[in-house]
């Protein structure tokens, strides 16, 4: 079992907070599902286009189906911080980066 990688430190417990991600689906700008709560952002989402929308799209020559997956601000920031290069406002990594830049500028003066 030497293939085990260490887990990333958890920042919340979904059992306590409930689902913190959501999915919104629109057809030609009209919401067909708005911020439906989901357990994680890695989803396969199906949008069924009704006959009326399909006919309207054929007459216009286009039909736009949009699916947006999001979450509350804090959980999105947590996901972005899985990348070591992410510098999120109000987080310790960004503060440390800014402090190092200020220190380098002081050293140059």
Short mmCIF file of N, CA, C and O in Angstrom, two decimals:
data_model
loop_
_atom_site.label_atom_id
_atom_site.label_comp_id
_atom_site.label_asym_id
_atom_site.label_seq_id
_atom_site.Cartn_x
_atom_site.Cartn_y
_atom_site.Cartn_z
N UNK A 1 0.83 -1.20 0.00
CA UNK A 1 0.00 0.00 0.00
C UNK A 1 0.86 1.26 0.00
O UNK A 1 0.47 2.28 0.51
N UNK A 2 2.01 1.22 -0.59
CA UNK A 2 2.87 2.40 -0.64
C UNK A 2 2.36 3.42 -1.65
O UNK A 2 2.93 4.48 -1.80
N UNK A 3 1.28 3.10 -2.39
CA UNK A 3 0.72 4.01 -3.38
C UNK A 3 -0.17 5.08 -2.76
O UNK A 3 -0.68 5.94 -3.47
N UNK A 4 -0.37 5.02 -1.45
CA UNK A 4 -1.27 5.97 -0.79
C UNK A 4 -0.67 7.36 -0.78
O UNK A 4 0.50 7.55 -0.47
N UNK A 5 -1.50 8.32 -1.16
CA UNK A 5 -1.12 9.73 -1.08
C UNK A 5 -1.81 10.34 0.12
O UNK A 5 -2.92 9.94 0.47
N UNK A 6 -1.19 11.30 0.75
CA UNK A 6 -1.86 11.93 1.90
C UNK A 6 -3.10 12.70 1.46
O UNK A 6 -3.11 13.31 0.39
N UNK A 7 -4.13 12.64 2.26
CA UNK A 7 -5.37 13.37 1.97
C UNK A 7 -5.15 14.86 2.16
O UNK A 7 -4.36 15.28 2.99
N UNK A 8 -5.89 15.63 1.40
CA UNK A 8 -5.90 17.08 1.57
C UNK A 8 -6.70 17.39 2.83
O UNK A 8 -7.72 16.74 3.10
N UNK A 9 -6.26 18.36 3.60
CA UNK A 9 -6.95 18.71 4.84
C UNK A 9 -8.36 19.21 4.53
O UNK A 9 -8.55 20.08 3.70
N UNK A 10 -9.34 18.62 5.18
CA UNK A 10 -10.74 19.01 4.97
C UNK A 10 -10.99 20.39 5.59
O UNK A 10 -10.45 20.73 6.62
N UNK A 11 -11.84 21.17 4.91
CA UNK A 11 -12.18 22.49 5.43
C UNK A 11 -13.64 22.58 5.87
O UNK A 11 -14.06 23.58 6.42
N UNK A 12 -14.42 21.54 5.59
CA UNK A 12 -15.80 21.49 6.05
C UNK A 12 -16.28 20.06 6.06
O UNK A 12 -15.64 19.18 5.50
N UNK A 13 -17.42 19.84 6.70
CA UNK A 13 -18.02 18.51 6.78
C UNK A 13 -19.42 18.61 6.18
O UNK A 13 -20.31 19.24 6.75
N UNK A 14 -19.62 17.99 5.00
CA UNK A 14 -20.90 18.12 4.31
C UNK A 14 -22.06 17.53 5.10
O UNK A 14 -23.21 17.90 4.87
N UNK A 15 -21.76 16.67 6.04
CA UNK A 15 -22.83 16.13 6.89
C UNK A 15 -23.42 17.24 7.75
O UNK A 15 -24.59 17.24 8.08
N UNK A 16 -22.57 18.21 8.10
CA UNK A 16 -23.03 19.33 8.92
C UNK A 16 -23.55 20.49 8.07
O UNK A 16 -24.53 21.14 8.43
N UNK A 17 -22.88 20.77 6.94
CA UNK A 17 -23.23 21.94 6.14
C UNK A 17 -24.25 21.64 5.04
O UNK A 17 -24.89 22.56 4.53
N UNK A 18 -24.39 20.38 4.67
CA UNK A 18 -25.22 20.04 3.52
C UNK A 18 -24.41 20.27 2.25
O UNK A 18 -23.27 20.72 2.29
N UNK A 19 -24.98 19.97 1.09
CA UNK A 19 -24.26 20.16 -0.17
C UNK A 19 -23.91 21.63 -0.38
O UNK A 19 -24.76 22.50 -0.19
N UNK A 20 -22.68 21.90 -0.77
CA UNK A 20 -22.24 23.28 -0.96
C UNK A 20 -22.01 23.62 -2.43
O UNK A 20 -21.61 24.73 -2.75
N UNK A 21 -22.25 22.67 -3.31
CA UNK A 21 -22.15 22.93 -4.75
C UNK A 21 -23.55 22.95 -5.34
O UNK A 21 -24.48 22.44 -4.74
N UNK A 22 -23.67 23.54 -6.52
CA UNK A 22 -24.96 23.61 -7.19
C UNK A 22 -24.77 23.58 -8.70
O UNK A 22 -23.67 23.81 -9.20
N UNK A 23 -25.85 23.28 -9.41
CA UNK A 23 -25.85 23.29 -10.87
C UNK A 23 -27.07 24.07 -11.35
O UNK A 23 -28.16 23.93 -10.79
N UNK A 24 -26.84 24.93 -12.35
CA UNK A 24 -27.90 25.69 -12.98
C UNK A 24 -27.88 25.36 -14.47
O UNK A 24 -26.83 25.33 -15.08
N UNK A 25 -29.06 25.12 -15.05
CA UNK A 25 -29.17 24.82 -16.48
C UNK A 25 -30.13 25.80 -17.12
O UNK A 25 -31.18 26.11 -16.55
N UNK A 26 -29.76 26.29 -18.31
CA UNK A 26 -30.64 27.18 -19.05
C UNK A 26 -30.74 26.72 -20.50
O UNK A 26 -29.81 26.13 -21.03
N UNK A 27 -31.87 27.00 -21.10
CA UNK A 27 -32.07 26.80 -22.53
C UNK A 27 -32.45 28.15 -23.11
O UNK A 27 -33.47 28.74 -22.72
N UNK A 28 -31.59 28.66 -23.98
CA UNK A 28 -31.79 30.00 -24.57
C UNK A 28 -32.06 31.05 -23.50
O UNK A 28 -32.95 31.88 -23.63
N UNK A 29 -31.30 31.00 -22.43
CA UNK A 29 -31.39 32.00 -21.38
C UNK A 29 -32.50 31.79 -20.36
O UNK A 29 -32.58 32.52 -19.38
N UNK A 30 -33.33 30.80 -20.56
CA UNK A 30 -34.42 30.53 -19.62
C UNK A 30 -34.00 29.40 -18.68
O UNK A 30 -33.65 28.31 -19.14
N UNK A 31 -34.04 29.65 -17.40
CA UNK A 31 -33.61 28.63 -16.42
C UNK A 31 -34.57 27.45 -16.42
O UNK A 31 -35.79 27.64 -16.33
N UNK A 32 -34.01 26.26 -16.56
CA UNK A 32 -34.82 25.04 -16.43
C UNK A 32 -34.49 24.34 -15.11
O UNK A 32 -35.26 23.51 -14.64
N UNK A 33 -33.35 24.66 -14.54
CA UNK A 33 -32.96 24.19 -13.20
C UNK A 33 -32.07 25.27 -12.62
O UNK A 33 -31.08 25.66 -13.22
N UNK A 34 -32.42 25.80 -11.46
CA UNK A 34 -31.66 26.91 -10.87
C UNK A 34 -31.05 26.49 -9.54
O UNK A 34 -31.76 26.15 -8.59
N UNK A 35 -29.75 26.50 -9.51
CA UNK A 35 -28.97 26.20 -8.30
C UNK A 35 -29.46 24.97 -7.56
O UNK A 35 -29.71 25.00 -6.35
N UNK A 36 -29.60 23.88 -8.29
CA UNK A 36 -29.97 22.59 -7.69
C UNK A 36 -28.75 22.10 -6.91
O UNK A 36 -27.67 21.96 -7.47
N UNK A 37 -28.92 21.85 -5.64
CA UNK A 37 -27.80 21.44 -4.78
C UNK A 37 -27.29 20.07 -5.17
O UNK A 37 -28.07 19.15 -5.42
N UNK A 38 -25.94 19.94 -5.22
CA UNK A 38 -25.29 18.67 -5.53
C UNK A 38 -24.15 18.45 -4.56
O UNK A 38 -23.64 19.39 -3.96
N UNK A 39 -23.76 17.20 -4.39
CA UNK A 39 -22.75 16.84 -3.39
C UNK A 39 -21.33 17.23 -3.81
O UNK A 39 -20.49 17.53 -2.97
N UNK A 40 -21.02 17.18 -5.11
CA UNK A 40 -19.68 17.54 -5.56
C UNK A 40 -19.75 18.15 -6.96
O UNK A 40 -20.73 17.98 -7.66
N UNK A 41 -18.71 18.89 -7.37
CA UNK A 41 -18.76 19.58 -8.66
C UNK A 41 -18.42 18.70 -9.86
O UNK A 41 -18.46 19.17 -10.99
N UNK A 42 -18.11 17.45 -9.66
CA UNK A 42 -17.74 16.57 -10.75
C UNK A 42 -18.97 15.75 -11.14
O UNK A 42 -19.17 14.63 -10.70
N UNK A 43 -19.81 16.37 -11.96
CA UNK A 43 -21.11 15.79 -12.27
C UNK A 43 -21.27 15.58 -13.77
O UNK A 43 -20.59 16.19 -14.59
N UNK A 44 -22.17 14.70 -14.09
CA UNK A 44 -22.66 14.57 -15.46
C UNK A 44 -24.11 15.02 -15.38
O UNK A 44 -24.92 14.43 -14.66
N UNK A 45 -24.42 16.05 -16.10
CA UNK A 45 -25.74 16.67 -16.01
C UNK A 45 -26.43 16.58 -17.36
O UNK A 45 -25.86 16.95 -18.39
N UNK A 46 -27.63 16.10 -17.39
CA UNK A 46 -28.40 15.97 -18.63
C UNK A 46 -29.49 17.03 -18.66
O UNK A 46 -30.23 17.20 -17.70
N UNK A 47 -29.56 17.73 -19.78
CA UNK A 47 -30.63 18.70 -20.00
C UNK A 47 -31.49 18.15 -21.13
O UNK A 47 -31.00 17.90 -22.22
N UNK A 48 -32.74 17.93 -20.85
CA UNK A 48 -33.66 17.44 -21.86
C UNK A 48 -34.37 18.63 -22.51
O UNK A 48 -34.99 19.44 -21.83
N UNK A 49 -34.23 18.71 -23.82
CA UNK A 49 -34.81 19.82 -24.57
C UNK A 49 -36.18 19.39 -25.06
O UNK A 49 -36.32 18.38 -25.75
N UNK A 50 -37.20 20.15 -24.67
CA UNK A 50 -38.56 19.85 -25.07
C UNK A 50 -38.82 20.19 -26.54
O UNK A 50 -38.07 20.95 -27.17
N UNK A 51 -39.88 19.65 -27.07
CA UNK A 51 -40.22 19.85 -28.48
C UNK A 51 -40.41 21.33 -28.81
O UNK A 51 -39.93 21.82 -29.83
N UNK A 52 -41.08 22.06 -27.92
CA UNK A 52 -41.31 23.48 -28.15
C UNK A 52 -39.99 24.25 -28.26
O UNK A 52 -39.79 25.04 -29.17
N UNK A 53 -39.06 24.00 -27.32
CA UNK A 53 -37.75 24.66 -27.37
C UNK A 53 -36.96 24.23 -28.60
O UNK A 53 -36.27 25.04 -29.23
N UNK A 54 -37.06 22.95 -28.95
CA UNK A 54 -36.35 22.44 -30.12
C UNK A 54 -36.86 23.11 -31.40
O UNK A 54 -36.08 23.55 -32.24
N UNK A 55 -38.18 23.23 -31.53
CA UNK A 55 -38.76 23.89 -32.70
C UNK A 55 -38.37 25.36 -32.76
O UNK A 55 -38.03 25.90 -33.82
N UNK A 56 -38.41 26.03 -31.60
CA UNK A 56 -38.02 27.44 -31.54
C UNK A 56 -36.56 27.59 -31.96
O UNK A 56 -36.20 28.51 -32.70
N UNK A 57 -35.71 26.67 -31.50
CA UNK A 57 -34.31 26.70 -31.88
C UNK A 57 -34.10 26.46 -33.36
O UNK A 57 -33.25 27.09 -33.99
N UNK A 58 -34.88 25.55 -33.94
CA UNK A 58 -34.78 25.29 -35.38
C UNK A 58 -35.18 26.51 -36.19
O UNK A 58 -34.56 26.84 -37.20
N UNK A 59 -36.22 27.23 -35.76
CA UNK A 59 -36.66 28.43 -36.46
C UNK A 59 -35.62 29.54 -36.38
O UNK A 59 -35.43 30.29 -37.33
N UNK A 60 -34.96 29.66 -35.27
CA UNK A 60 -33.91 30.67 -35.10
C UNK A 60 -32.59 30.24 -35.72
O UNK A 60 -31.70 31.05 -35.91
N UNK A 61 -32.43 28.95 -35.91
CA UNK A 61 -31.17 28.45 -36.44
C UNK A 61 -30.13 28.17 -35.37
O UNK A 61 -28.98 27.88 -35.66
N UNK A 62 -30.54 28.23 -34.12
CA UNK A 62 -29.62 27.93 -33.01
C UNK A 62 -30.41 27.60 -31.75
O UNK A 62 -31.56 28.05 -31.59
N UNK A 63 -29.78 26.85 -30.89
CA UNK A 63 -30.36 26.52 -29.59
C UNK A 63 -29.20 26.48 -28.61
O UNK A 63 -28.27 25.70 -28.78
N UNK A 64 -29.24 27.33 -27.64
CA UNK A 64 -28.15 27.41 -26.67
C UNK A 64 -28.56 26.73 -25.38
O UNK A 64 -29.55 27.10 -24.76
N UNK A 65 -27.78 25.71 -24.99
CA UNK A 65 -27.98 25.04 -23.72
C UNK A 65 -26.73 25.32 -22.88
O UNK A 65 -25.62 25.08 -23.33
N UNK A 66 -26.94 25.85 -21.69
CA UNK A 66 -25.83 26.21 -20.82
C UNK A 66 -25.98 25.51 -19.48
O UNK A 66 -27.07 25.51 -18.91
N UNK A 67 -24.89 24.92 -19.01
CA UNK A 67 -24.87 24.28 -17.70
C UNK A 67 -23.74 24.91 -16.89
O UNK A 67 -22.60 24.95 -17.34
N UNK A 68 -24.08 25.43 -15.73
CA UNK A 68 -23.11 26.08 -14.86
C UNK A 68 -23.04 25.33 -13.54
O UNK A 68 -24.07 25.10 -12.91
N UNK A 69 -21.83 24.95 -13.14
CA UNK A 69 -21.63 24.31 -11.84
C UNK A 69 -20.88 25.31 -10.98
O UNK A 69 -19.88 25.89 -11.41
N UNK A 70 -21.38 25.55 -9.79
CA UNK A 70 -20.75 26.50 -8.88
C UNK A 70 -20.88 26.03 -7.45
O UNK A 70 -21.21 24.87 -7.18
N UNK A 71 -20.63 26.93 -6.57
CA UNK A 71 -20.73 26.64 -5.15
C UNK A 71 -20.67 27.92 -4.36
O UNK A 71 -20.49 29.00 -4.93
N UNK A 72 -20.79 27.81 -3.06
CA UNK A 72 -20.68 29.03 -2.27
C UNK A 72 -19.23 29.53 -2.35
O UNK A 72 -18.32 28.81 -2.72
N UNK A 73 -19.03 30.80 -2.05
CA UNK A 73 -17.74 31.45 -2.23
C UNK A 73 -16.61 30.72 -1.52
O UNK A 73 -15.54 30.50 -2.11
N UNK A 74 -16.81 30.33 -0.29
CA UNK A 74 -15.73 29.70 0.46
C UNK A 74 -15.33 28.34 -0.11
O UNK A 74 -14.16 28.02 -0.20
N UNK A 75 -16.29 27.54 -0.53
CA UNK A 75 -15.95 26.22 -1.07
C UNK A 75 -15.26 26.37 -2.43
O UNK A 75 -14.35 25.62 -2.75
N UNK A 76 -15.64 27.38 -3.23
CA UNK A 76 -14.95 27.60 -4.50
C UNK A 76 -13.51 28.02 -4.25
O UNK A 76 -12.59 27.58 -4.94
N UNK A 77 -13.29 28.87 -3.26
CA UNK A 77 -11.92 29.27 -2.92
C UNK A 77 -11.10 28.08 -2.44
O UNK A 77 -9.93 27.95 -2.78
N UNK A 78 -11.72 27.21 -1.66
CA UNK A 78 -11.02 26.00 -1.19
C UNK A 78 -10.58 25.14 -2.37
O UNK A 78 -9.45 24.63 -2.40
N UNK A 79 -11.46 24.97 -3.34
CA UNK A 79 -11.12 24.15 -4.52
C UNK A 79 -9.99 24.82 -5.30
O UNK A 79 -9.04 24.15 -5.72
N UNK A 80 -10.07 26.12 -5.50
CA UNK A 80 -9.02 26.82 -6.23
C UNK A 80 -7.67 26.71 -5.52
O UNK A 80 -6.63 26.61 -6.17
N UNK A 81 -7.68 26.68 -4.21
CA UNK A 81 -6.43 26.60 -3.45
C UNK A 81 -5.79 25.22 -3.49
O UNK A 81 -4.69 25.04 -2.98
N UNK A 82 -6.44 24.25 -4.12
CA UNK A 82 -5.76 22.97 -4.32
C UNK A 82 -4.56 23.15 -5.23
O UNK A 82 -3.63 22.35 -5.21
N UNK A 83 -4.56 24.21 -6.03
CA UNK A 83 -3.41 24.58 -6.86
C UNK A 83 -2.48 25.44 -6.01
O UNK A 83 -2.87 26.50 -5.53
N UNK A 84 -1.25 25.01 -5.87
CA UNK A 84 -0.26 25.72 -5.04
C UNK A 84 -0.03 27.15 -5.54
O UNK A 84 0.37 28.02 -4.77
N UNK A 85 -0.31 27.42 -6.80
CA UNK A 85 -0.06 28.75 -7.37
C UNK A 85 -1.23 29.71 -7.17
O UNK A 85 -1.10 30.91 -7.47
N UNK A 86 -2.34 29.24 -6.68
CA UNK A 86 -3.51 30.11 -6.48
C UNK A 86 -3.26 31.07 -5.33
O UNK A 86 -2.83 30.67 -4.25
N UNK A 87 -3.51 32.34 -5.59
CA UNK A 87 -3.36 33.37 -4.56
C UNK A 87 -4.73 34.01 -4.34
O UNK A 87 -5.13 34.94 -5.03
N UNK A 88 -5.46 33.48 -3.37
CA UNK A 88 -6.83 33.90 -3.10
C UNK A 88 -6.83 34.99 -2.03
O UNK A 88 -6.22 34.84 -0.97
N UNK A 89 -7.56 36.08 -2.32
CA UNK A 89 -7.67 37.18 -1.36
C UNK A 89 -8.19 36.68 -0.01
O UNK A 89 -9.14 35.90 0.04
N UNK A 90 -7.56 37.12 1.05
CA UNK A 90 -8.00 36.76 2.40
C UNK A 90 -7.49 35.41 2.88
O UNK A 90 -7.93 34.91 3.90
N UNK A 91 -6.54 34.82 2.16
CA UNK A 91 -5.97 33.53 2.53
C UNK A 91 -4.50 33.69 2.88
O UNK A 91 -3.81 34.61 2.43
N UNK A 92 -4.00 32.77 3.70
CA UNK A 92 -2.62 32.89 4.21
C UNK A 92 -1.57 32.79 3.12
O UNK A 92 -0.53 33.45 3.20
N UNK A 93 -1.80 31.99 2.08
CA UNK A 93 -0.80 31.86 1.01
C UNK A 93 -0.58 33.20 0.30
O UNK A 93 0.54 33.59 0.02
N UNK A 94 -1.67 33.91 0.05
CA UNK A 94 -1.54 35.22 -0.61
C UNK A 94 -0.84 36.21 0.31
O UNK A 94 0.01 36.99 -0.13
N UNK A 95 -1.18 36.20 1.59
CA UNK A 95 -0.54 37.10 2.54
C UNK A 95 0.96 36.83 2.61
O UNK A 95 1.77 37.77 2.63
N UNK A 96 1.35 35.57 2.63
CA UNK A 96 2.77 35.22 2.67
C UNK A 96 3.47 35.67 1.38
O UNK A 96 4.60 36.18 1.42
N UNK A 97 2.81 35.51 0.24
CA UNK A 97 3.37 35.95 -1.03
C UNK A 97 3.58 37.46 -1.03
O UNK A 97 4.65 37.96 -1.41
N UNK A 98 2.57 38.20 -0.60
CA UNK A 98 2.68 39.65 -0.56
C UNK A 98 3.79 40.09 0.40
O UNK A 98 4.53 41.02 0.11
N UNK A 99 3.90 39.40 1.52
CA UNK A 99 4.94 39.74 2.49
C UNK A 99 6.32 39.50 1.87
O UNK A 99 7.23 40.30 2.05
N UNK A 100 6.47 38.41 1.11
CA UNK A 100 7.76 38.14 0.49
C UNK A 100 8.10 39.18 -0.57
O UNK A 100 9.25 39.58 -0.72
N UNK A 101 7.10 39.65 -1.31
CA UNK A 101 7.33 40.70 -2.30
C UNK A 101 7.76 41.99 -1.61
O UNK A 101 8.72 42.64 -2.03
N UNK A 102 7.08 42.36 -0.54
CA UNK A 102 7.44 43.57 0.22
C UNK A 102 8.86 43.46 0.77
O UNK A 102 9.62 44.42 0.75
N UNK A 103 9.21 42.29 1.27
CA UNK A 103 10.55 42.08 1.80
C UNK A 103 11.61 42.23 0.69
O UNK A 103 12.64 42.86 0.89
N UNK A 104 11.33 41.69 -0.48
CA UNK A 104 12.27 41.81 -1.61
C UNK A 104 12.41 43.27 -2.04
O UNK A 104 13.51 43.73 -2.36
N UNK A 105 11.30 44.00 -2.01
CA UNK A 105 11.38 45.43 -2.35
C UNK A 105 12.18 46.22 -1.32
O UNK A 105 12.95 47.10 -1.67
N UNK A 106 12.00 45.88 -0.04
CA UNK A 106 12.79 46.54 1.01
C UNK A 106 14.27 46.22 0.84
O UNK A 106 15.11 47.09 1.03
N UNK A 107 14.59 44.99 0.48
CA UNK A 107 15.98 44.60 0.28
C UNK A 107 16.61 45.32 -0.91
O UNK A 107 17.83 45.57 -0.91
N UNK A 108 15.82 45.66 -1.92
CA UNK A 108 16.34 46.35 -3.08
C UNK A 108 16.59 47.82 -2.79
O UNK A 108 17.43 48.45 -3.44
N UNK A 109 15.87 48.39 -1.81
CA UNK A 109 16.00 49.84 -1.52
C UNK A 109 17.26 50.18 -0.78
O UNK A 109 18.05 49.52 -0.31
#
